[in-house]
Every structure is written in structure tokens, then in C-alpha cells.
PDB file of C-alpha atoms and ligand atoms in Angstrom:
ATOM      1  CA  MET A 533     -37.718  12.280  44.768  1.00 44.00           C
ATOM      2  CA  SER A 534     -35.962   8.891  44.577  1.00 46.00           C
ATOM      3  CA  CYS A 535     -33.404   8.015  41.989  1.00 46.00           C
ATOM      4  CA  GLU A 536     -32.491   4.316  42.187  1.00 48.00           C
ATOM      5  CA  ASP A 537     -30.870   4.262  38.713  1.00 45.00           C
ATOM      6  CA  CYS A 538     -29.058   7.539  39.001  1.00 45.00           C
ATOM      7  CA  VAL A 539     -25.260   7.557  38.961  1.00 45.00           C
ATOM      8  CA  SER A 540     -23.404   9.601  41.489  1.00 45.00           C
ATOM      9  CA  ARG A 541     -21.026  12.276  40.278  1.00 44.00           C
ATOM     10  CA  ARG A 542     -18.086  10.209  41.551  1.00 45.00           C
ATOM     11  CA  GLU A 543     -19.270   7.037  39.737  1.00 47.00           C
ATOM     12  CA  PHE A 544     -19.848   9.023  36.527  1.00 40.00           C
ATOM     13  CA  LEU A 545     -16.372  10.554  36.607  1.00 39.00           C
ATOM     14  CA  GLY A 546     -14.797   7.172  37.341  1.00 42.00           C
ATOM     15  CA  LYS A 547     -16.540   5.490  34.409  1.00 42.00           C
ATOM     16  CA  THR A 548     -15.776   8.375  32.067  1.00 38.00           C
ATOM     17  CA  THR A 549     -12.089   8.260  32.996  1.00 37.00           C
ATOM     18  CA  LEU A 550     -11.975   4.526  32.244  1.00 38.00           C
ATOM     19  CA  ALA A 551     -13.633   5.067  28.860  1.00 39.00           C
ATOM     20  CA  VAL A 552     -11.167   7.808  27.930  1.00 37.00           C
ATOM     21  CA  ALA A 553      -8.223   5.656  29.053  1.00 37.00           C
ATOM     22  CA  GLY A 554      -9.559   2.763  26.946  1.00 36.00           C
ATOM     23  CA  ALA A 555      -9.876   4.985  23.889  1.00 37.00           C
ATOM     24  CA  ALA A 556      -6.342   6.279  24.379  1.00 36.00           C
ATOM     25  CA  ALA A 557      -5.025   2.724  24.626  1.00 37.00           C
ATOM     26  CA  LEU A 558      -6.805   1.843  21.377  1.00 37.00           C
ATOM     27  CA  ALA A 559      -5.425   4.951  19.690  1.00 38.00           C
ATOM     28  CA  ALA A 560      -1.942   3.839  20.620  1.00 36.00           C
ATOM     29  CA  GLY A 561      -2.710   0.755  18.517  1.00 38.00           C
ATOM     30  CA  CYS A 562       0.459  -0.893  17.299  1.00 38.00           C
ATOM     31  CA  GLY A 563       2.674   1.716  18.857  1.00 36.00           C
ATOM     32  CA  ASP A 564       2.667   4.284  16.111  1.00 36.00           C
ATOM     33  CA  GLY A 565      -0.820   5.599  16.829  1.00 32.00           C
ATOM     34  CA  GLN A 566      -1.900   4.643  13.345  1.00 32.00           C
ATOM     35  CA  PHE A 567      -4.712   2.336  12.401  1.00 33.00           C
ATOM     36  CA  GLY A 568      -3.986   0.557   9.199  1.00 33.00           C
ATOM     37  CA  PRO A 569      -3.201   2.280   5.952  1.00 32.00           C
ATOM     38  CA  THR A 570      -3.402   5.985   5.418  1.00 30.00           C
ATOM     39  CA  THR A 571      -3.458   5.706   1.669  1.00 30.00           C
ATOM     40  CA  LEU A 572      -5.548   2.930   0.268  1.00 31.00           C
ATOM     41  CA  VAL A 573      -5.695   2.110  -3.379  1.00 34.00           C
ATOM     42  CA  ALA A 574      -8.662   0.258  -4.747  1.00 34.00           C
ATOM     43  CA  SER A 575      -7.686  -3.153  -5.924  1.00 40.00           C
ATOM     44  CA  THR A 576      -8.723  -3.989  -9.410  1.00 47.00           C
ATOM     45  CA  ASP A 577      -8.679  -7.065 -11.545  1.00 53.00           C
ATOM     46  CA  THR A 578      -9.658  -5.190 -14.656  1.00 64.00           C
ATOM     47  CA  ALA A 579      -7.110  -5.561 -17.410  1.00 82.00           C
ATOM     48  CA  LEU A 580      -5.207  -2.436 -18.295  1.00 88.00           C
ATOM     49  CA  SER A 581      -3.857  -1.816 -21.787  1.00 91.00           C
ATOM     50  CA  VAL A 582      -1.035   0.567 -22.463  1.00 92.00           C
ATOM     51  CA  LYS A 583       0.552   1.729 -25.688  1.00 94.00           C
ATOM     52  CA  VAL A 584       4.188   1.339 -24.686  1.00 95.00           C
ATOM     53  CA  ALA A 585       5.434   4.195 -26.879  1.00 94.00           C
ATOM     54  CA  SER A 586       3.082   6.525 -25.010  1.00 93.00           C
ATOM     55  CA  VAL A 587       5.048   5.942 -21.791  1.00 93.00           C
ATOM     56  CA  PRO A 588       8.641   6.988 -22.610  1.00 94.00           C
ATOM     57  CA  ALA A 589      10.022   5.661 -19.318  1.00 94.00           C
ATOM     58  CA  LEU A 590       9.061   2.153 -20.406  1.00 95.00           C
ATOM     59  CA  ALA A 591      11.809   2.307 -23.046  1.00 95.00           C
ATOM     60  CA  THR A 592      14.407   1.780 -20.310  1.00 95.00           C
ATOM     61  CA  VAL A 593      14.989  -1.798 -19.190  1.00 96.00           C
ATOM     62  CA  GLY A 594      14.761  -2.160 -15.423  1.00 95.00           C
ATOM     63  CA  GLN A 595      13.062   1.151 -14.637  1.00 96.00           C
ATOM     64  CA  LEU A 596       9.928   1.006 -12.494  1.00 97.00           C
ATOM     65  CA  VAL A 597       7.111   3.081 -13.957  1.00 95.00           C
ATOM     66  CA  ARG A 598       3.657   3.904 -12.594  1.00 93.00           C
ATOM     67  CA  VAL A 599       1.013   2.820 -15.059  1.00 91.00           C
ATOM     68  CA  GLY A 600      -2.747   3.137 -14.813  1.00 86.00           C
ATOM     69  CA  PRO A 601      -5.209   5.436 -13.085  1.00 83.00           C
ATOM     70  CA  ALA A 602      -4.099   7.151  -9.891  1.00 81.00           C
ATOM     71  CA  SER A 603      -6.645   5.195  -7.892  1.00 78.00           C
ATOM     72  CA  ALA A 604      -5.383   1.803  -9.021  1.00 80.00           C
ATOM     73  CA  TYR A 605      -2.010   2.071 -10.632  1.00 87.00           C
ATOM     74  CA  VAL A 606       0.545  -0.711 -10.886  1.00 94.00           C
ATOM     75  CA  ALA A 607       4.299  -0.670 -11.307  1.00 96.00           C
ATOM     76  CA  VAL A 608       5.606  -1.854 -14.640  1.00 96.00           C
ATOM     77  CA  LYS A 609       9.186  -2.669 -15.504  1.00 97.00           C
ATOM     78  CA  ARG A 610      10.583  -3.463 -18.911  1.00 97.00           C
ATOM     79  CA  THR A 611      12.644  -6.636 -18.513  1.00 97.00           C
ATOM     80  CA  GLY A 612      13.789  -7.063 -22.114  1.00 97.00           C
ATOM     81  CA  ALA A 613      13.195  -5.972 -25.692  1.00 95.00           C
ATOM     82  CA  ALA A 614       9.700  -7.396 -25.685  1.00 96.00           C
ATOM     83  CA  SER A 615       9.047  -8.393 -22.102  1.00 97.00           C
ATOM     84  CA  PHE A 616       7.612  -6.586 -19.100  1.00 97.00           C
ATOM     85  CA  ALA A 617       6.798  -7.307 -15.462  1.00 97.00           C
ATOM     86  CA  ALA A 618       3.892  -5.759 -13.574  1.00 97.00           C
ATOM     87  CA  ILE A 619       3.827  -5.520  -9.793  1.00 97.00           C
ATOM     88  CA  ARG A 620       1.066  -4.471  -7.412  1.00 96.00           C
ATOM     89  CA  VAL A 621       2.100  -1.499  -5.297  1.00 96.00           C
ATOM     90  CA  ILE A 622       0.031  -2.185  -2.185  1.00 96.00           C
ATOM     91  CA  CYS A 623       2.201  -3.017   0.797  1.00 97.00           C
ATOM     92  CA  THR A 624       1.612  -6.536   2.046  1.00 97.00           C
ATOM     93  CA  HIS A 625       2.008  -5.487   5.677  1.00 98.00           C
ATOM     94  CA  GLU A 626      -1.157  -3.445   6.235  1.00 97.00           C
ATOM     95  CA  GLY A 627      -2.141  -2.282   2.788  1.00 96.00           C
ATOM     96  CA  CYS A 628      -0.645   1.158   2.339  1.00 96.00           C
ATOM     97  CA  GLU A 629       0.311   2.337  -1.116  1.00 95.00           C
ATOM     98  CA  THR A 630       4.068   2.093  -1.607  1.00 96.00           C
ATOM     99  CA  ASN A 631       6.069   4.783  -3.346  1.00 96.00           C
ATOM    100  CA  ILE A 632       8.453   4.066  -6.171  1.00 96.00           C
ATOM    101  CA  GLN A 633      11.794   5.707  -5.476  1.00 96.00           C
ATOM    102  CA  ALA A 634      14.232   6.991  -8.104  1.00 93.00           C
ATOM    103  CA  SER A 635      16.555   4.151  -7.098  1.00 95.00           C
ATOM    104  CA  ASN A 636      13.934   1.684  -8.382  1.00 95.00           C
ATOM    105  CA  ILE A 637      12.748   0.373  -5.064  1.00 97.00           C
ATOM    106  CA  PHE A 638       9.355   0.443  -3.368  1.00 98.00           C
ATOM    107  CA  VAL A 639       9.129   2.153   0.025  1.00 98.00           C
ATOM    108  CA  CYS A 640       6.038   1.997   2.184  1.00 98.00           C
ATOM    109  CA  PRO A 641       5.337   5.321   3.924  1.00 97.00           C
ATOM    110  CA  CYS A 642       3.373   3.708   6.742  1.00 97.00           C
ATOM    111  CA  HIS A 643       5.960   1.525   8.484  1.00 98.00           C
ATOM    112  CA  ASN A 644       8.951   1.817   6.152  1.00 98.00           C
ATOM    113  CA  SER A 645       8.933  -1.631   4.547  1.00 98.00           C
ATOM    114  CA  ARG A 646      11.105  -1.770   1.459  1.00 98.00           C
ATOM    115  CA  TYR A 647      10.973  -3.911  -1.642  1.00 98.00           C
ATOM    116  CA  ASP A 648      13.420  -4.287  -4.504  1.00 98.00           C
ATOM    117  CA  SER A 649      12.471  -3.623  -8.114  1.00 97.00           C
ATOM    118  CA  ASP A 650      11.059  -7.148  -8.403  1.00 97.00           C
ATOM    119  CA  GLY A 651       8.794  -6.551  -5.405  1.00 98.00           C
ATOM    120  CA  LYS A 652      10.830  -8.754  -3.069  1.00 98.00           C
ATOM    121  CA  VAL A 653      10.946  -7.618   0.567  1.00 98.00           C
ATOM    122  CA  THR A 654      14.312  -6.132   1.516  1.00 98.00           C
ATOM    123  CA  LYS A 655      13.262  -4.575   4.826  1.00 98.00           C
ATOM    124  CA  GLN A 656      10.484  -5.600   7.179  1.00 98.00           C
ATOM    125  CA  PRO A 657       8.164  -2.957   8.706  1.00 98.00           C
ATOM    126  CA  ASP A 658       9.289  -0.822  11.602  1.00 97.00           C
ATOM    127  CA  GLY A 659       7.533  -1.681  14.843  1.00 95.00           C
ATOM    128  CA  GLY A 660       6.926  -5.350  14.145  1.00 94.00           C
ATOM    129  CA  GLY A 661       4.758  -7.371  11.881  1.00 95.00           C
ATOM    130  CA  SER A 662       5.898  -8.708   8.577  1.00 97.00           C
ATOM    131  CA  ALA A 663       5.560  -7.997   4.907  1.00 97.00           C
ATOM    132  CA  THR A 664       5.738 -10.509   2.083  1.00 98.00           C
ATOM    133  CA  ASN A 665       6.789  -9.917  -1.502  1.00 98.00           C
ATOM    134  CA  LEU A 666       4.561  -7.668  -3.605  1.00 98.00           C
ATOM    135  CA  PRO A 667       2.384  -9.727  -5.936  1.00 97.00           C
ATOM    136  CA  THR A 668       3.088  -9.703  -9.629  1.00 96.00           C
ATOM    137  CA  ILE A 669       0.425  -9.377 -12.278  1.00 95.00           C
ATOM    138  CA  ALA A 670       0.381 -10.972 -15.710  1.00 95.00           C
ATOM    139  CA  ALA A 671       1.855  -8.612 -18.304  1.00 96.00           C
ATOM    140  CA  LYS A 672       1.545  -9.535 -21.971  1.00 96.00           C
ATOM    141  CA  TYR A 673       3.186  -7.502 -24.695  1.00 97.00           C
ATOM    142  CA  ASP A 674       2.023  -7.467 -28.315  1.00 96.00           C
ATOM    143  CA  ALA A 675       4.898  -6.104 -30.387  1.00 96.00           C
ATOM    144  CA  ALA A 676       2.741  -5.796 -33.503  1.00 96.00           C
ATOM    145  CA  THR A 677       0.544  -3.206 -31.827  1.00 96.00           C
ATOM    146  CA  ASP A 678       3.085  -2.047 -29.218  1.00 95.00           C
ATOM    147  CA  THR A 679       0.440  -2.796 -26.607  1.00 95.00           C
ATOM    148  CA  LEU A 680       1.088  -4.051 -23.102  1.00 96.00           C
ATOM    149  CA  THR A 681      -1.888  -5.711 -21.425  1.00 94.00           C
ATOM    150  CA  ILE A 682      -1.713  -5.998 -17.674  1.00 94.00           C
ATOM    151  CA  GLY A 683      -4.027  -8.242 -15.711  1.00 89.00           C
TER     152      GLY A 683
HETATM  153  S1  FES B 758       1.629  -0.960   5.670  1.00 54.56           S
HETATM  154 FE1  FES B 758       3.119  -1.270   7.214  1.00 54.56          FE
HETATM  155  S2  FES B 758       4.980  -1.207   6.168  1.00 54.56           S
HETATM  156 FE2  FES B 758       3.530  -0.946   4.645  1.00 54.56          FE
END
């Protein structure tokens, strides 16, 4: 029986080893073995309305507060008696969801970028690359109804 297209055992093992080595090199990726974000949050442009009195933490000027559904929350900060700022929480490096720390900063769990309470970058990601400031979102407060509309 002839087998012109057959691969010898040695050729097969050689090709398989190359494929495995290639996959391992890809898995190493950017050095941390991680491909992009581990925690993605769906972006949304849908306006979000919040009764400010229903979120007690929003009574404190300067405190970052998570507002909105878990899958698409934003950070909100009271900036004055009747003014608020809203900031997207998705890291601008590779899109991971940042965490709001008790010290009112954003920390990205993926490569450790840090942002101040205004969303400005204070530390670039570990391992290279760069992050830019977190985007702000329009936040309009209606004192008559105590309603904050974001987006
Ligand atoms: S995704 Fe890399 S630091 Fe945030």
C-alpha cells in the first residue's frame, strides 16, 4: 500500500511541537498571560435616572459612588450642593472594570492602572501600554425632583 500524503511519525511530532510552542507564545501575550479584560462591563448610552435621596452616599461631596445596574454601572460624585459628576469605570487601557477604592480612587485589577476621583490617570498600567483619563458622562441634577439624570 502506498501513502504519498502520509506524514511520518517524526514529521508529525515536529509539527505538533511547533504548534504547541506557538500556542504557548500566544498565551504569554503581553507578558502577564492575560488576554484583554477579565471583567467586561457592557457599555450603555441609555440615560440613567437616580433619586439622589435614595443613595445616601451621594450626600457627601467628593465621595465616589457606584450607581446603576451591576452590568453597566457608572461612578458618580457629588461636586457641590446641586452638582454631580459621572465617570465611566471602564479602564482605558484594555477595558477592564475598575474598582472604586475607599480612598476615592479607581484601581484597575488587570494591570494596576490608577485614576484619581476625577478619572484622571495617576499611574500607567504595569507591563507597558498606556491608559488615558476615564471619560465623563453628562450628569444633570433637578433639585425640584431630587433626580440626577446621567447620560
Ligand atoms: S485594562 Fe490594563 S490597566 Fe486596566
